[in-house]
Amino acid sequence: MANLNIDSSKVRSYDAIVIGSGIAGGWSAKELCEKGLKTLVLERGRDVQHVKDYPTTNMYPWQFEHRNEIPFDVKQENPVVSRCYAFREDAQHFFVKDTEHPYVQEKPFDWIRGYQVGGKSLLWARQTQRWSDFDFDGPARDGFAVDWPIRYGDLKPWYDHVERFAGISGNKDGLPELPDGEFLPGFPLNIVEKYFKEQVETKYPGRKVISARCAHLSKPNQIHIDQGRVQCQNRLLCQRGCPFGGYFSSNASTLPWAAKTGNLTVRPDSVVHSILYDDEKGKAIGVKVIDRNTKEEIDFYGKLIFVNAAALNSNLILLNSKSKRFPNGLGNDSETLGKYVAFHNYSARISAEYEGLLDYKVDGKNPAGGGYIPRFRNLHKQETDFLRGYAAGFGAYRSSGSDQSGMGEDLKNSLLNPKLGNWGVGSHMMGETIPKESNYVALDETMKDDWGIPQLKISVDYDDNDAKMKKDYLDTMEEMFTAAGFINIKRNESSQAPGLDIHEMGGVRMGLDPKTSMLNKWNQVHSCPNVFVTDGSCMTSTSTQNPSLTYMAFSARAVDYAVNELKKGNI
Amino acid sequence: MNRRTAIKQLFVVAGGVMIATSCDFTSQSTTIALNHIKLKKSDEDFLAELTETLIPKTDTPGAKELNLHLFVMKMLDDCASPEDQKAFLAGLKAAEAVKGKGATDIQAYLKGLPAEDVFFQTLKRRTIQGYLNSEYVMKNKLIYELVPGRYNGAMKVKV
Ligand SMILES: Cc1cc2nc3c(=O)[nH]c(=O)nc-3n(C[C@H](O)[C@H](O)[C@H](O)COP(=O)(O)OP(=O)(O)OC[C@H]3O[C@@H](n4cnc5c(N)ncnc54)[C@H](O)[C@@H]3O)c2cc1C
Ligand code: SF4
């Protein structure tokens, strides 16, 4: 036990504590600081300062020892993270290695993590779509999970708020299933993506192909320049950290902004062990931390606590926060904590070639990645034998290659004179999975980590609904590709474990009824009102859209409510 | 103490790749430190010959000048599986039949190898990769842009 005296506990007292400095934590911190609260951000990983700590950001391909490949030994030792497409030589330092932070896989689960200031916000692919009422209505309409305690209208002003600051590029597409936002100019589709859009939209009414919406400054506004960020330069090396601040990350955007207020303290290397609950006061009073390096135990105190350690780690912290009042984890009266974990189904893709439009090519790079096909299945009525639906990415590229069969001068000439080939096209599915009680995380009873904290045990799997949805995606895309005149269509099913989508959600779900949910409509723990959970763990269901923009909106909205309640003396 | 660790490691840019070299010019050891496989300086020189056969010097630099053999060695050492390393080394040994012969003989030998031969596949793949990603090619021939600053999804090309 730490040896506390009154003075030192004062020094360790803040108005608010935020656990985690990733996408959700960065937003919580910014909003809290702007509202004048002295805020402590506790981050288990090392510090990463914008630009200064992006060691590979300006490196040329030939400067990488292994030309961006991961060595064989590293892959063998770290099979899980090695399966992530972005775990390459240029960004490996921002990923957690399997060997460093083991967890228990009751069923195979590829848990991809980034433990550092900024979390996974440095690594993400920056796709940002709003959720719609089709998503928030979903459970009530389709009868899975529990009803969401909010609707799109509750979140809309907060989507507006975070989009303006983060900088989201996109077009106003006017689709109720994918509400428009406060956009910077969208990145245009290339000529073959446009061609596919026309084909789909004329032959399949109700289906759309739009420019992917993404967190890039296509044309910065004053608010972005004030953050020290400038226009995205189309480098597409974002996962190294962008020296231009061209894409949104906590490091480039929310954290420095919060720091400017003078109210922010970030403490890296602080592994949160649990939230301290005072049985007499009937509320949380602070957070217990184990210093990552010294292993010293330190308590910090705060009036408000925001849990933003990323979905599964937030579950872990709450499960490990045991007290007389909450013997099974903080706020866990409903016994739902850790349950109803859901994720996205990214396990199918399809590719093909197109022999048309050969007098065009692409010049430069599109950071949005191309097109996006919003969900069209089971939107207006249940029309398939599976629940919910999928969105899909779509992209076209003009390949350029050379005949490599020769040797000597022929080979050299051929390599130096690549020829444009056909267009390649490809798509990947982004399916919604159904939250189920049997998909859960729990504390392992015996295994601990290096800081004496129980390891997380993960028991999550696909089901029949996912298999049916996957087949429908492949069949449907194949049909659409054929209709567009694409050739050499290749269906590609992967048997990847859940988790590799990196969109794990749930376990601390929101709901109207405290008997069946952990959080109310303000992301506030039903039975512990000064604790708020606004990362992916709060998600009642998962939608098909990428989730992070919604975590941002939830964080900003919850802070606004929490600070008002604090001022009114209700918390 | 392991002799290798005692050797001062120095970084040079070989074909643009950063390579930790051992500056032990007197011995039989290779120019770069290897962690998994064993090669002698004579193997290294032979590899240089082989890569030069694939990408010869013309009015522009060839494989040897770009140190592509060192890149092949590096990738073999760090990125290949132990089975592939073994197969490669066996293939390299067998290829000594053409050591010191002219490019035509070496080419004929390589062409005679079965398509799935690990030695030849690795040699060729890594030589090509090293070449296309070399500083020389990326700066002078197939220009690599770190910061394109533009995107045009419909640029007209001549067919
Ligand atoms: C390669 C890749 C591509 C992705 N693409 C997209 C995309 O296109 N669109 C999208 O919406 N999302 C995408 N994501 C997912 C996105 O990154 C996450 O949804 C998002 O970062 C989650 O935000 P978060 O704040 O909950 O978690 P994080 O950003 O992971 O931050 C959590 C932080 O909490 C810290 N932490 C954890 N445990 C503790 C503890 N006990 N004590 C203290 N600190 C702790 C972690 O170290 C971390 O810094 C992608 C992710 C990856 C890796
Ligand atoms: S594409 Fe834009 S955001 Fe990504 S690295 Fe380049 S400039 Fe930065």
PDB file of N, CA and C in Angstrom, chain A residues 200-243:
ATOM      1  N   VAL A 200     -23.684   0.400 -60.560  1.00  0.00           N
ATOM      2  CA  VAL A 200     -24.447  -0.082 -59.413  1.00  0.00           C
ATOM      3  C   VAL A 200     -25.723   0.729 -59.244  1.00  0.00           C
ATOM      4  N   GLU A 201     -25.573   2.054 -59.322  1.00  0.00           N
ATOM      5  CA  GLU A 201     -26.726   2.891 -58.994  1.00  0.00           C
ATOM      6  C   GLU A 201     -27.813   2.831 -60.066  1.00  0.00           C
ATOM      7  N   THR A 202     -27.436   2.505 -61.311  1.00  0.00           N
ATOM      8  CA  THR A 202     -28.492   2.346 -62.308  1.00  0.00           C
ATOM      9  C   THR A 202     -29.079   0.935 -62.269  1.00  0.00           C
ATOM     10  N   LYS A 203     -28.240  -0.054 -62.045  1.00  0.00           N
ATOM     11  CA  LYS A 203     -28.758  -1.431 -62.100  1.00  0.00           C
ATOM     12  C   LYS A 203     -29.369  -1.914 -60.785  1.00  0.00           C
ATOM     13  N   TYR A 204     -29.003  -1.287 -59.693  1.00  0.00           N
ATOM     14  CA  TYR A 204     -29.485  -1.764 -58.381  1.00  0.00           C
ATOM     15  C   TYR A 204     -30.020  -0.595 -57.547  1.00  0.00           C
ATOM     16  N   PRO A 205     -31.238  -0.192 -57.806  1.00  0.00           N
ATOM     17  CA  PRO A 205     -31.785   0.936 -57.047  1.00  0.00           C
ATOM     18  C   PRO A 205     -31.694   0.669 -55.540  1.00  0.00           C
ATOM     19  N   GLY A 206     -31.316   1.705 -54.807  1.00  0.00           N
ATOM     20  CA  GLY A 206     -31.209   1.527 -53.353  1.00  0.00           C
ATOM     21  C   GLY A 206     -29.787   1.222 -52.924  1.00  0.00           C
ATOM     22  N   ARG A 207     -28.918   0.868 -53.874  1.00  0.00           N
ATOM     23  CA  ARG A 207     -27.516   0.651 -53.510  1.00  0.00           C
ATOM     24  C   ARG A 207     -26.684   1.839 -53.997  1.00  0.00           C
ATOM     25  N   LYS A 208     -25.704   2.181 -53.199  1.00  0.00           N
ATOM     26  CA  LYS A 208     -24.915   3.384 -53.503  1.00  0.00           C
ATOM     27  C   LYS A 208     -23.427   3.093 -53.386  1.00  0.00           C
ATOM     28  N   VAL A 209     -22.652   3.806 -54.176  1.00  0.00           N
ATOM     29  CA  VAL A 209     -21.199   3.798 -54.007  1.00  0.00           C
ATOM     30  C   VAL A 209     -20.784   5.260 -53.837  1.00  0.00           C
ATOM     31  N   ILE A 210     -20.219   5.591 -52.710  1.00  0.00           N
ATOM     32  CA  ILE A 210     -19.866   6.991 -52.436  1.00  0.00           C
ATOM     33  C   ILE A 210     -18.371   7.097 -52.121  1.00  0.00           C
ATOM     34  N   SER A 211     -17.870   8.323 -52.112  1.00  0.00           N
ATOM     35  CA  SER A 211     -16.482   8.533 -51.671  1.00  0.00           C
ATOM     36  C   SER A 211     -16.378   8.181 -50.193  1.00  0.00           C
ATOM     37  N   ALA A 212     -15.355   7.421 -49.850  1.00  0.00           N
ATOM     38  CA  ALA A 212     -15.154   7.083 -48.443  1.00  0.00           C
ATOM     39  C   ALA A 212     -14.974   8.375 -47.641  1.00  0.00           C
ATOM     40  N   ARG A 213     -15.556   8.409 -46.469  1.00  0.00           N
ATOM     41  CA  ARG A 213     -15.434   9.585 -45.586  1.00  0.00           C
ATOM     42  C   ARG A 213     -14.296   9.326 -44.612  1.00  0.00           C
ATOM     43  N   CYS A 214     -13.423  10.277 -44.486  1.00  0.00           N
ATOM     44  CA  CYS A 214     -12.253   9.975 -43.664  1.00  0.00           C
ATOM     45  C   CYS A 214     -11.736  11.199 -42.920  1.00  0.00           C
ATOM     46  N   ALA A 215     -10.999  10.933 -41.855  1.00  0.00           N
ATOM     47  CA  ALA A 215     -10.529  12.002 -40.957  1.00  0.00           C
ATOM     48  C   ALA A 215      -9.233  12.620 -41.476  1.00  0.00           C
ATOM     49  N   HIS A 216      -9.325  13.223 -42.663  1.00  0.00           N
ATOM     50  CA  HIS A 216      -8.161  13.891 -43.267  1.00  0.00           C
ATOM     51  C   HIS A 216      -8.512  15.331 -43.589  1.00  0.00           C
ATOM     52  N   LEU A 217      -7.529  16.202 -43.465  1.00  0.00           N
ATOM     53  CA  LEU A 217      -7.746  17.607 -43.795  1.00  0.00           C
ATOM     54  C   LEU A 217      -7.565  17.803 -45.299  1.00  0.00           C
ATOM     55  N   SER A 218      -8.639  17.563 -46.037  1.00  0.00           N
ATOM     56  CA  SER A 218      -8.559  17.777 -47.485  1.00  0.00           C
ATOM     57  C   SER A 218      -8.398  19.273 -47.766  1.00  0.00           C
ATOM     58  N   LYS A 219      -9.031  20.084 -46.924  1.00  0.00           N
ATOM     59  CA  LYS A 219      -8.885  21.537 -47.050  1.00  0.00           C
ATOM     60  C   LYS A 219      -9.121  22.095 -45.649  1.00  0.00           C
ATOM     61  N   PRO A 220      -8.027  22.385 -44.940  1.00  0.00           N
ATOM     62  CA  PRO A 220      -8.188  22.747 -43.528  1.00  0.00           C
ATOM     63  C   PRO A 220      -8.965  24.048 -43.329  1.00  0.00           C
ATOM     64  N   ASN A 221      -9.722  24.108 -42.268  1.00  0.00           N
ATOM     65  CA  ASN A 221     -10.357  25.342 -41.828  1.00  0.00           C
ATOM     66  C   ASN A 221      -9.471  25.982 -40.770  1.00  0.00           C
ATOM     67  N   GLN A 222      -9.856  27.204 -40.365  1.00  0.00           N
ATOM     68  CA  GLN A 222      -9.063  27.919 -39.363  1.00  0.00           C
ATOM     69  C   GLN A 222      -8.860  27.087 -38.091  1.00  0.00           C
ATOM     70  N   ILE A 223      -9.901  26.389 -37.689  1.00  0.00           N
ATOM     71  CA  ILE A 223      -9.818  25.623 -36.438  1.00  0.00           C
ATOM     72  C   ILE A 223      -8.728  24.543 -36.524  1.00  0.00           C
ATOM     73  N   HIS A 224      -8.478  24.035 -37.708  1.00  0.00           N
ATOM     74  CA  HIS A 224      -7.430  23.017 -37.867  1.00  0.00           C
ATOM     75  C   HIS A 224      -6.055  23.665 -37.871  1.00  0.00           C
ATOM     76  N   ILE A 225      -5.979  24.807 -38.527  1.00  0.00           N
ATOM     77  CA  ILE A 225      -4.707  25.542 -38.557  1.00  0.00           C
ATOM     78  C   ILE A 225      -4.341  25.974 -37.135  1.00  0.00           C
ATOM     79  N   ASP A 226      -5.363  26.366 -36.376  1.00  0.00           N
ATOM     80  CA  ASP A 226      -5.124  26.740 -34.970  1.00  0.00           C
ATOM     81  C   ASP A 226      -4.572  25.566 -34.159  1.00  0.00           C
ATOM     82  N   GLN A 227      -4.875  24.363 -34.599  1.00  0.00           N
ATOM     83  CA  GLN A 227      -4.324  23.186 -33.903  1.00  0.00           C
ATOM     84  C   GLN A 227      -2.892  22.892 -34.341  1.00  0.00           C
ATOM     85  N   GLY A 228      -2.414  23.645 -35.334  1.00  0.00           N
ATOM     86  CA  GLY A 228      -1.063  23.394 -35.836  1.00  0.00           C
ATOM     87  C   GLY A 228      -1.034  22.327 -36.907  1.00  0.00           C
ATOM     88  N   ARG A 229      -2.189  22.080 -37.497  1.00  0.00           N
ATOM     89  CA  ARG A 229      -2.259  21.043 -38.536  1.00  0.00           C
ATOM     90  C   ARG A 229      -2.412  21.701 -39.897  1.00  0.00           C
ATOM     91  N   VAL A 230      -1.915  21.044 -40.909  1.00  0.00           N
ATOM     92  CA  VAL A 230      -2.049  21.587 -42.257  1.00  0.00           C
ATOM     93  C   VAL A 230      -2.639  20.533 -43.192  1.00  0.00           C
ATOM     94  N   GLN A 231      -2.823  20.966 -44.434  1.00  0.00           N
ATOM     95  CA  GLN A 231      -3.482  20.113 -45.410  1.00  0.00           C
ATOM     96  C   GLN A 231      -2.781  18.764 -45.590  1.00  0.00           C
ATOM     97  N   CYS A 232      -3.579  17.739 -45.712  1.00  0.00           N
ATOM     98  CA  CYS A 232      -3.055  16.401 -45.999  1.00  0.00           C
ATOM     99  C   CYS A 232      -2.341  16.415 -47.346  1.00  0.00           C
ATOM    100  N   GLN A 233      -1.152  15.837 -47.372  1.00  0.00           N
ATOM    101  CA  GLN A 233      -0.301  15.862 -48.564  1.00  0.00           C
ATOM    102  C   GLN A 233      -0.330  14.554 -49.353  1.00  0.00           C
ATOM    103  N   ASN A 234      -1.339  13.741 -49.119  1.00  0.00           N
ATOM    104  CA  ASN A 234      -1.542  12.517 -49.896  1.00  0.00           C
ATOM    105  C   ASN A 234      -0.340  11.559 -49.861  1.00  0.00           C
ATOM    106  N   ARG A 235       0.297  11.453 -48.701  1.00  0.00           N
ATOM    107  CA  ARG A 235       1.464  10.571 -48.618  1.00  0.00           C
ATOM    108  C   ARG A 235       1.077   9.124 -48.379  1.00  0.00           C
ATOM    109  N   LEU A 236      -0.032   8.966 -47.655  1.00  0.00           N
ATOM    110  CA  LEU A 236      -0.490   7.627 -47.307  1.00  0.00           C
ATOM    111  C   LEU A 236       0.511   6.833 -46.483  1.00  0.00           C
ATOM    112  N   LEU A 237       1.228   7.523 -45.654  1.00  0.00           N
ATOM    113  CA  LEU A 237       2.132   6.848 -44.714  1.00  0.00           C
ATOM    114  C   LEU A 237       1.648   7.160 -43.313  1.00  0.00           C
ATOM    115  N   CYS A 238       0.351   7.286 -43.180  1.00  0.00           N
ATOM    116  CA  CYS A 238      -0.260   7.832 -41.973  1.00  0.00           C
ATOM    117  C   CYS A 238       0.106   7.040 -40.718  1.00  0.00           C
ATOM    118  N   GLN A 239       0.166   5.716 -40.848  1.00  0.00           N
ATOM    119  CA  GLN A 239       0.406   4.880 -39.661  1.00  0.00           C
ATOM    120  C   GLN A 239       1.770   5.133 -39.029  1.00  0.00           C
ATOM    121  N   ARG A 240       2.623   5.914 -39.695  1.00  0.00           N
ATOM    122  CA  ARG A 240       3.910   6.265 -39.083  1.00  0.00           C
ATOM    123  C   ARG A 240       3.770   7.485 -38.173  1.00  0.00           C
ATOM    124  N   GLY A 241       2.608   8.109 -38.215  1.00  0.00           N
ATOM    125  CA  GLY A 241       2.421   9.418 -37.584  1.00  0.00           C
ATOM    126  C   GLY A 241       2.675  10.460 -38.652  1.00  0.00           C
ATOM    127  N   CYS A 242       1.771  11.437 -38.765  1.00  0.00           N
ATOM    128  CA  CYS A 242       1.886  12.388 -39.872  1.00  0.00           C
ATOM    129  C   CYS A 242       2.448  13.717 -39.400  1.00  0.00           C
ATOM    130  N   PRO A 243       3.585  14.144 -39.945  1.00  0.00           N
ATOM    131  CA  PRO A 243       4.192  15.402 -39.518  1.00  0.00           C
ATOM    132  C   PRO A 243       3.340  16.624 -39.875  1.00  0.00           C
TER     133      PRO A 243
END
